[in-house]
Tab-separated table of C-alpha atoms and ligand atoms in Angstrom:
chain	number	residue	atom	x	y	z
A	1	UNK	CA	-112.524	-201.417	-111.799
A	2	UNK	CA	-111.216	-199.880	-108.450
A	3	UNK	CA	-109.742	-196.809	-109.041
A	4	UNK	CA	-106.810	-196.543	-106.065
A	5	UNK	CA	-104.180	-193.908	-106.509
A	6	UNK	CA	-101.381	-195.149	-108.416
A	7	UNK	CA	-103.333	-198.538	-110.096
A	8	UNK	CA	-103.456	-196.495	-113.395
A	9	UNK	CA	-99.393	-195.360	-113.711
A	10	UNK	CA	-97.055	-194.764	-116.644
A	11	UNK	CA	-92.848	-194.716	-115.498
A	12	UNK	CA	-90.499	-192.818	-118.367
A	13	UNK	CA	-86.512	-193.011	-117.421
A	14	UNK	CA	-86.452	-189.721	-118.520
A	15	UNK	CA	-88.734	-186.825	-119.148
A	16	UNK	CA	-88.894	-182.595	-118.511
A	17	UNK	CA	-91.456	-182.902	-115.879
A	18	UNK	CA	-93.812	-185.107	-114.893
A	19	UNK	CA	-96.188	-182.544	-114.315
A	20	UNK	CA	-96.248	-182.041	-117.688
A	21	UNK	CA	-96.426	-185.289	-118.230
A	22	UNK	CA	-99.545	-185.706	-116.357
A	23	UNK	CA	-101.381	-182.711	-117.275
A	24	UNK	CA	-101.170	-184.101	-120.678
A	25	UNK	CA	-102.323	-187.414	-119.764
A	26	UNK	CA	-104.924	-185.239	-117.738
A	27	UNK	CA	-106.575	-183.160	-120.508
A	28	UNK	CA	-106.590	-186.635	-122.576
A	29	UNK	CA	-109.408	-187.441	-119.294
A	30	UNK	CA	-107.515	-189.617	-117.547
A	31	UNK	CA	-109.242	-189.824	-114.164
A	32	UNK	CA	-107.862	-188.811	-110.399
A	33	UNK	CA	-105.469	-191.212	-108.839
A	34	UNK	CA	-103.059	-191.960	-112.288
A	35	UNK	CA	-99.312	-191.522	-111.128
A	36	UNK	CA	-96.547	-190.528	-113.740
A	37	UNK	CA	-93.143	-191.263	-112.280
A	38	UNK	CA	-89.757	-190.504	-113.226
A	39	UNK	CA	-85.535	-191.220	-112.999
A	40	UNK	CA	-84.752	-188.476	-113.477
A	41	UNK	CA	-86.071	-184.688	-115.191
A	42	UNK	CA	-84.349	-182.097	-117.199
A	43	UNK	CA	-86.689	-179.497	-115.947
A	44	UNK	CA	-88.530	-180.281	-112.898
A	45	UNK	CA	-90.675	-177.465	-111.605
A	46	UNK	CA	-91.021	-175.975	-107.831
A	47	UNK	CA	-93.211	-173.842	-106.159
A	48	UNK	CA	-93.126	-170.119	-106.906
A	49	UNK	CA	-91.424	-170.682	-110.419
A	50	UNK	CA	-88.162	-172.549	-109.206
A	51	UNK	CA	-86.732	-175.759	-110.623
A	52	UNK	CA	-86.519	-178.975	-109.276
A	53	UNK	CA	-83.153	-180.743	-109.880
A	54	UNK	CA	-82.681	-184.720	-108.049
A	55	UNK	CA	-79.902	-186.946	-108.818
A	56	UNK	CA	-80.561	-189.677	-111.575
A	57	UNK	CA	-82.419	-192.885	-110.190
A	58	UNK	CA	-81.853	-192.736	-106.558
A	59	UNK	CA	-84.870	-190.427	-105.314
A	60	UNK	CA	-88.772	-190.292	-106.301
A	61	UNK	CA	-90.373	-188.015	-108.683
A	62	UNK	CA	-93.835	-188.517	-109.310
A	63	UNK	CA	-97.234	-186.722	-110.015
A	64	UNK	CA	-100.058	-187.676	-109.643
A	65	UNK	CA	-103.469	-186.596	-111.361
A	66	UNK	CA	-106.640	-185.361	-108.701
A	67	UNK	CA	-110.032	-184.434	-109.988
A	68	UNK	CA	-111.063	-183.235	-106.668
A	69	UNK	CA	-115.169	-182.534	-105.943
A	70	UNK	CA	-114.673	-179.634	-103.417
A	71	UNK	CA	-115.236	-176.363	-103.933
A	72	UNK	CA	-111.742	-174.504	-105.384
A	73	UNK	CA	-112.048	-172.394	-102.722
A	74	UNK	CA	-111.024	-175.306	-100.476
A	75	UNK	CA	-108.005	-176.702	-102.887
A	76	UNK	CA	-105.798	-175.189	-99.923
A	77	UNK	CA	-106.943	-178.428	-97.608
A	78	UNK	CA	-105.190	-180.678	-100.626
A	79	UNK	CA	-102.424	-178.739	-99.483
A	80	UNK	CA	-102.564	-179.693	-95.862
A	81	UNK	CA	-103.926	-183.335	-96.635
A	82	UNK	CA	-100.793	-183.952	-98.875
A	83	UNK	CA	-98.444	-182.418	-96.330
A	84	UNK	CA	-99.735	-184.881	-94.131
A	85	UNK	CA	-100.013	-187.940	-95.830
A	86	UNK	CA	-96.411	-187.513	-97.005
A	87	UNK	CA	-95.272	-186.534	-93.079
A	88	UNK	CA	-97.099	-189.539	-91.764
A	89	UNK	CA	-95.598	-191.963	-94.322
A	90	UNK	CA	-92.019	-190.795	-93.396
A	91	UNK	CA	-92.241	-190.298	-89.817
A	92	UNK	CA	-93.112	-194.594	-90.158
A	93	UNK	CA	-90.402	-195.394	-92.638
A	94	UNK	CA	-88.377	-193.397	-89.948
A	95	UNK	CA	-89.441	-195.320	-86.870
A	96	UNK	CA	-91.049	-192.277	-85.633
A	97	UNK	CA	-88.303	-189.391	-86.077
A	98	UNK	CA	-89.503	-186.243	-86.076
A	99	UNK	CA	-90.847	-185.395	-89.294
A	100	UNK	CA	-92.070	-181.539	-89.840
A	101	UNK	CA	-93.964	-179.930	-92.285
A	102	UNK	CA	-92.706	-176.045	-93.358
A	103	UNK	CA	-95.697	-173.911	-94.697
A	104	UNK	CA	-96.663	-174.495	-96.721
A	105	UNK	CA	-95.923	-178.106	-97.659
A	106	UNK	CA	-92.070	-178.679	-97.583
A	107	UNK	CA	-91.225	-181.515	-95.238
A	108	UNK	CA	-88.238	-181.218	-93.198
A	109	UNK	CA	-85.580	-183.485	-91.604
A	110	UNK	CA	-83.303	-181.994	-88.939
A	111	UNK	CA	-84.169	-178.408	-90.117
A	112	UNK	CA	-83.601	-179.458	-94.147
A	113	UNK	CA	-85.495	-179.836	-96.845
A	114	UNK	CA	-86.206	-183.628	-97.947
A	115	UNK	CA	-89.306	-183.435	-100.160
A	116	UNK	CA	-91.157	-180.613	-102.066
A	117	UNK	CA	-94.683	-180.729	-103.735
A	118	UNK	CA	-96.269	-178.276	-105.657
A	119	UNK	CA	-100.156	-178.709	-106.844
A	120	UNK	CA	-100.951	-177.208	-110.468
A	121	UNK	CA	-104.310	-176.693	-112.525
A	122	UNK	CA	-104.639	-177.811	-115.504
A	123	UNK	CA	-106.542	-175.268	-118.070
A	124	UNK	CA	-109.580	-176.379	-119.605
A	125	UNK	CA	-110.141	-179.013	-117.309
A	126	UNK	CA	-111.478	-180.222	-113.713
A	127	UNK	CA	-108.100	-181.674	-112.902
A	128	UNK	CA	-105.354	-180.584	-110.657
A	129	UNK	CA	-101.669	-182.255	-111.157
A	130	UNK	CA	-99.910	-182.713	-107.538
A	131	UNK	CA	-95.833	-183.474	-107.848
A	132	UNK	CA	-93.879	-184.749	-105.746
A	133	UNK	CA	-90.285	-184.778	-105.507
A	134	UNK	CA	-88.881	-186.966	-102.276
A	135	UNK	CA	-85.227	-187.129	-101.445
A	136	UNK	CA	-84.502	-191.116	-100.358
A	137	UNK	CA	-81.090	-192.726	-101.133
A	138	UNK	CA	-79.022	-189.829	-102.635
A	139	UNK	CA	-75.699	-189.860	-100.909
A	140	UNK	CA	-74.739	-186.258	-100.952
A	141	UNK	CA	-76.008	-182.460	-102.358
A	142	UNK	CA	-73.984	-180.042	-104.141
A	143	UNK	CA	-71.750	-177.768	-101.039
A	144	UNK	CA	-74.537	-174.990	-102.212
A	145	UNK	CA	-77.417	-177.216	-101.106
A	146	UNK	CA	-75.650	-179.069	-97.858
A	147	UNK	CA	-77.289	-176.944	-95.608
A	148	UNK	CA	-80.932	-176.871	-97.112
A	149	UNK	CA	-81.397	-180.118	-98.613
A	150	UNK	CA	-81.316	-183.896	-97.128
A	151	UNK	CA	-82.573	-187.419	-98.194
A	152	UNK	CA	-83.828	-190.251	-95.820
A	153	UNK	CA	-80.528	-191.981	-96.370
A	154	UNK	CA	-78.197	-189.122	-94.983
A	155	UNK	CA	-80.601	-188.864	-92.249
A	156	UNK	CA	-81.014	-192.178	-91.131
A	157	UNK	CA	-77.931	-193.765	-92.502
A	158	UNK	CA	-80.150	-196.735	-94.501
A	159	UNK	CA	-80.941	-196.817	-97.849
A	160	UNK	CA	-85.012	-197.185	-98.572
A	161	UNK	CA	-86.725	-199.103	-101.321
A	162	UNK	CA	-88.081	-196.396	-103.699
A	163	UNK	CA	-91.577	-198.523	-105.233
A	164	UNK	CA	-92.506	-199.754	-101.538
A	165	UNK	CA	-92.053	-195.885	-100.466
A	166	UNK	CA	-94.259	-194.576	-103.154
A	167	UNK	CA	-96.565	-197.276	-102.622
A	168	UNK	CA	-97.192	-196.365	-98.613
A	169	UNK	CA	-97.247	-192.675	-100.340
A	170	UNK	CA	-99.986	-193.470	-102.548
A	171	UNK	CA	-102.164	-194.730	-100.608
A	172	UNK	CA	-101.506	-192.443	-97.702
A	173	UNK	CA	-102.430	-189.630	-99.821
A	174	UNK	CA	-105.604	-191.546	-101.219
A	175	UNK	CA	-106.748	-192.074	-97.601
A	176	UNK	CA	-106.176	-188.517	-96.672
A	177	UNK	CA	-108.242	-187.087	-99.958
A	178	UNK	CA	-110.609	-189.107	-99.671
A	179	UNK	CA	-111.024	-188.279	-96.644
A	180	UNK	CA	-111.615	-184.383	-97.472
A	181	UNK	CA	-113.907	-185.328	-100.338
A	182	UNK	CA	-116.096	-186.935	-98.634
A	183	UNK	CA	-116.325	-184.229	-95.563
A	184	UNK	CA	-115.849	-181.491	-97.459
A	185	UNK	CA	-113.617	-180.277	-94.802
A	186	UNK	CA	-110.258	-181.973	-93.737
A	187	UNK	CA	-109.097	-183.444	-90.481
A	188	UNK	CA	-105.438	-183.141	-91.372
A	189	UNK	CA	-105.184	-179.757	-89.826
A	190	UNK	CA	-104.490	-180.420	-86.180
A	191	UNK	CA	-101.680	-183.049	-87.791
A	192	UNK	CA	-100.768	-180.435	-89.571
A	193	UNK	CA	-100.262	-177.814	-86.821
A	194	UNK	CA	-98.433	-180.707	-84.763
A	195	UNK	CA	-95.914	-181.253	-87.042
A	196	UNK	CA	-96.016	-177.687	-88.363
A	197	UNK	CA	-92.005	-176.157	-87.919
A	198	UNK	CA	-91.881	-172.703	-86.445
A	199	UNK	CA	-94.772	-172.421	-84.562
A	200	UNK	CA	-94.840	-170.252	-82.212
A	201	UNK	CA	-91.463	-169.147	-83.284
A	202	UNK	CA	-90.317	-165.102	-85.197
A	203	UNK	CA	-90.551	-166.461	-89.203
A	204	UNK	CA	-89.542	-163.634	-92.207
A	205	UNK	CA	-91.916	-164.209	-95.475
A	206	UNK	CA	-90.478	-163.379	-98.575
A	207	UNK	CA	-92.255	-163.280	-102.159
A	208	UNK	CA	-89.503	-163.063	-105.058
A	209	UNK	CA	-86.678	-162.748	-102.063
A	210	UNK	CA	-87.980	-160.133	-100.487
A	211	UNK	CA	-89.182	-159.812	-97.012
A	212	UNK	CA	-92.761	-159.130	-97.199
A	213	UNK	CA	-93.496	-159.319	-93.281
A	214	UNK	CA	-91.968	-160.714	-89.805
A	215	UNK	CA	-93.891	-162.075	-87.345
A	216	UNK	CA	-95.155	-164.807	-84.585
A	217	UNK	CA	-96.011	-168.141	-86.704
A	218	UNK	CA	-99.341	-168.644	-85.582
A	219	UNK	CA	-100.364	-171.425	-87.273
A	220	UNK	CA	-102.788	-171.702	-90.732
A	221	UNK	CA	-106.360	-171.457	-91.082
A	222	UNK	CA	-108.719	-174.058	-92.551
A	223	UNK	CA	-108.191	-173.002	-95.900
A	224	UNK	CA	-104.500	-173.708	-95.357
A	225	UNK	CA	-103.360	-170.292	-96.007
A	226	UNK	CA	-100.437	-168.868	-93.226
A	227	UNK	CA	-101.264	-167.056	-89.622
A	228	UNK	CA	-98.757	-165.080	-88.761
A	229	UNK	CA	-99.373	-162.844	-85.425
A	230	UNK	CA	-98.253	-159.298	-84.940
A	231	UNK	CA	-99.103	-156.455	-82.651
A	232	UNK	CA	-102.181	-155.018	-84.562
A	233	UNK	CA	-103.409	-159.027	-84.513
A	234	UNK	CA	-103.544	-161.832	-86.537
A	235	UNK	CA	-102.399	-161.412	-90.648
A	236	UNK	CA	-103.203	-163.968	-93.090
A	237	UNK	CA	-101.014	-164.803	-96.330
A	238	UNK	CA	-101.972	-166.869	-99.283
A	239	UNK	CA	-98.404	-166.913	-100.291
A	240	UNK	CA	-94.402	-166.928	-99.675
A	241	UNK	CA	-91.542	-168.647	-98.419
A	242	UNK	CA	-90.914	-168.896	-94.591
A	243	UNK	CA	-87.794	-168.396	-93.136
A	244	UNK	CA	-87.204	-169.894	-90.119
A	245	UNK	CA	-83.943	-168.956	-88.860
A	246	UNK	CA	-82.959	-165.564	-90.261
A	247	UNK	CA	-85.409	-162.949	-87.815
A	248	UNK	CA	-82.430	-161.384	-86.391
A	249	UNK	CA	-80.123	-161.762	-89.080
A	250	UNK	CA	-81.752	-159.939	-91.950
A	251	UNK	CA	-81.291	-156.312	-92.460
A	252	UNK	CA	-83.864	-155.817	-94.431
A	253	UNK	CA	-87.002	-153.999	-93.352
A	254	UNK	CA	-90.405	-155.658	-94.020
A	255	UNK	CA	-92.373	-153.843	-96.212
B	301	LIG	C1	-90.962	-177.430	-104.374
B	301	LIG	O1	-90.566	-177.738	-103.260
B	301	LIG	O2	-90.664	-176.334	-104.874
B	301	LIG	C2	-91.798	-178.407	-105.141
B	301	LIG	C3	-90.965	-179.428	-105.832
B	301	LIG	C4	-91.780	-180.479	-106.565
B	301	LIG	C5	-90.894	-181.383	-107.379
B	301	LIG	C6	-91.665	-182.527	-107.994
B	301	LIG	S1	-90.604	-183.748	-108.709
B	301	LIG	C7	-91.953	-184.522	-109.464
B	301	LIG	C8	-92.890	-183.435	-109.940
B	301	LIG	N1	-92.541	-182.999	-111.275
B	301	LIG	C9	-92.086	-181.748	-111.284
B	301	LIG	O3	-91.699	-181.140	-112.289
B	301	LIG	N2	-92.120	-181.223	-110.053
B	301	LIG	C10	-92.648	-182.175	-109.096
């Protein structure tokens, strides 16, 4: 039986996470390309130990279970590939907006945030759990969020059929993995950098909110980790947050 992302897929009204979800299904040996989606989540989890909260029923929340054959040392590519596949698929429900990609694999609408993804192991197994979280027809964010957050409907003013998006998603991302597995190396790089927000530009990374260097965004290496140039040369981070905006405005000294 062909095995294309999102053939295999279980859909619960209502769960924590369906990362958890899926690492579950995962250590049960459920292979790569099964999809657990969601309404809605009482504890959805973001990157660098944040939560994930979405209105009930009106966005997608989904994760989706990879048993990649590269080398761990090149799981940062997933990173890229994803970022891309995602970009690519919006950019065409968009009629070709501009779509960007923040470092390392936020995707951005005017400047705000519209979908998230974080990529987890799973212990005691080959498999890696990549969620996805994609803003699409909620009206409106909390006054807190306005600023930060969007959805494709606020942006574009339509509202967007959530299966046929996931669908296009799916099998974006299976192209673009598949892709990398069978190279070993992915092309999704130079679409990355294209569509890559800040580059070129003064960024502040923070870890835990603080500002752990300033510098020239100078793209990301192979491996998918951040470039950021300064006058000694080029530095390299593994991890953070990028600010975009805030160069000038922050007091605080990098460390
Ligand atoms: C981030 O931007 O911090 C990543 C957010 C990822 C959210 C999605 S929603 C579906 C999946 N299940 C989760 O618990 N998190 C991801």
């Amino acid at each position: 039986m062909s095995n294309h992302f999102g053939n295999t897929r279980k859909h619960v009204e209502i769960c924590t996470s369906t990362n958890l979800l899926a690492a579950e299904w995962a250590r049960a040996g459920t292979p790569e390309g099964a999809v657990v989606s969601t309404d809605f989540q009482t504890a959805g989890r973001g990157r660098l130990g944040r939560t994930w909260d979405s209105e009930s029923s009106h966005n997608l929340m989904f994760s989706l279970i990879l048993r990649p054959n590269i080398k761990p040392e090149h799981y940062g590519q997933l990173v890229l590939a994803a970022a891309v596949a995602v970009s690519d698929v919006l950019s065409k429900a968009l009629a070709f907006e501009v779509v960007q990609i923040k470092w390392p694999n936020d995707i951005l609408l005017d400047g705000k945030k519209v979908c998230g993804m974080i990529i987890e192991t799973v212990s005691g197994t080959d498999a890696l759990i990549l969620g996805i979280g994609l803003n699409v027809n909620q009206p409106t964010f909390p006054e807190t969020l306005r600023q930060k957050a969007t959805s494709l409907a606020i942006f574009s003013g339509k509202t967007f059929d959530r299966e046929v998006l996931l669908g296009w998603i799916l099998e974006s991302l299976e192209t673009q993995l598949h892709h990398l597995y069978q190279k070993g190396v992915s092309d999704a790089r130079r679409c990355y950098l294209a569509a890559l927000a800040g580059l070129g530009e003064r960024i502040t990374l923070r870890e835990s909110k603080e500002v752990i260097h300033q510098g020239i965004l100078a793209g990301v290496t192979e491996k998918g980790h951040l470039m950021v140039m300064e006058k000694g040369g080029i530095r390299v981070f593994v991890a953070g947050e990028v600010s975009l905006s805030d160069f000038y405005a922050t007091a605080e000294s990098p460390k």
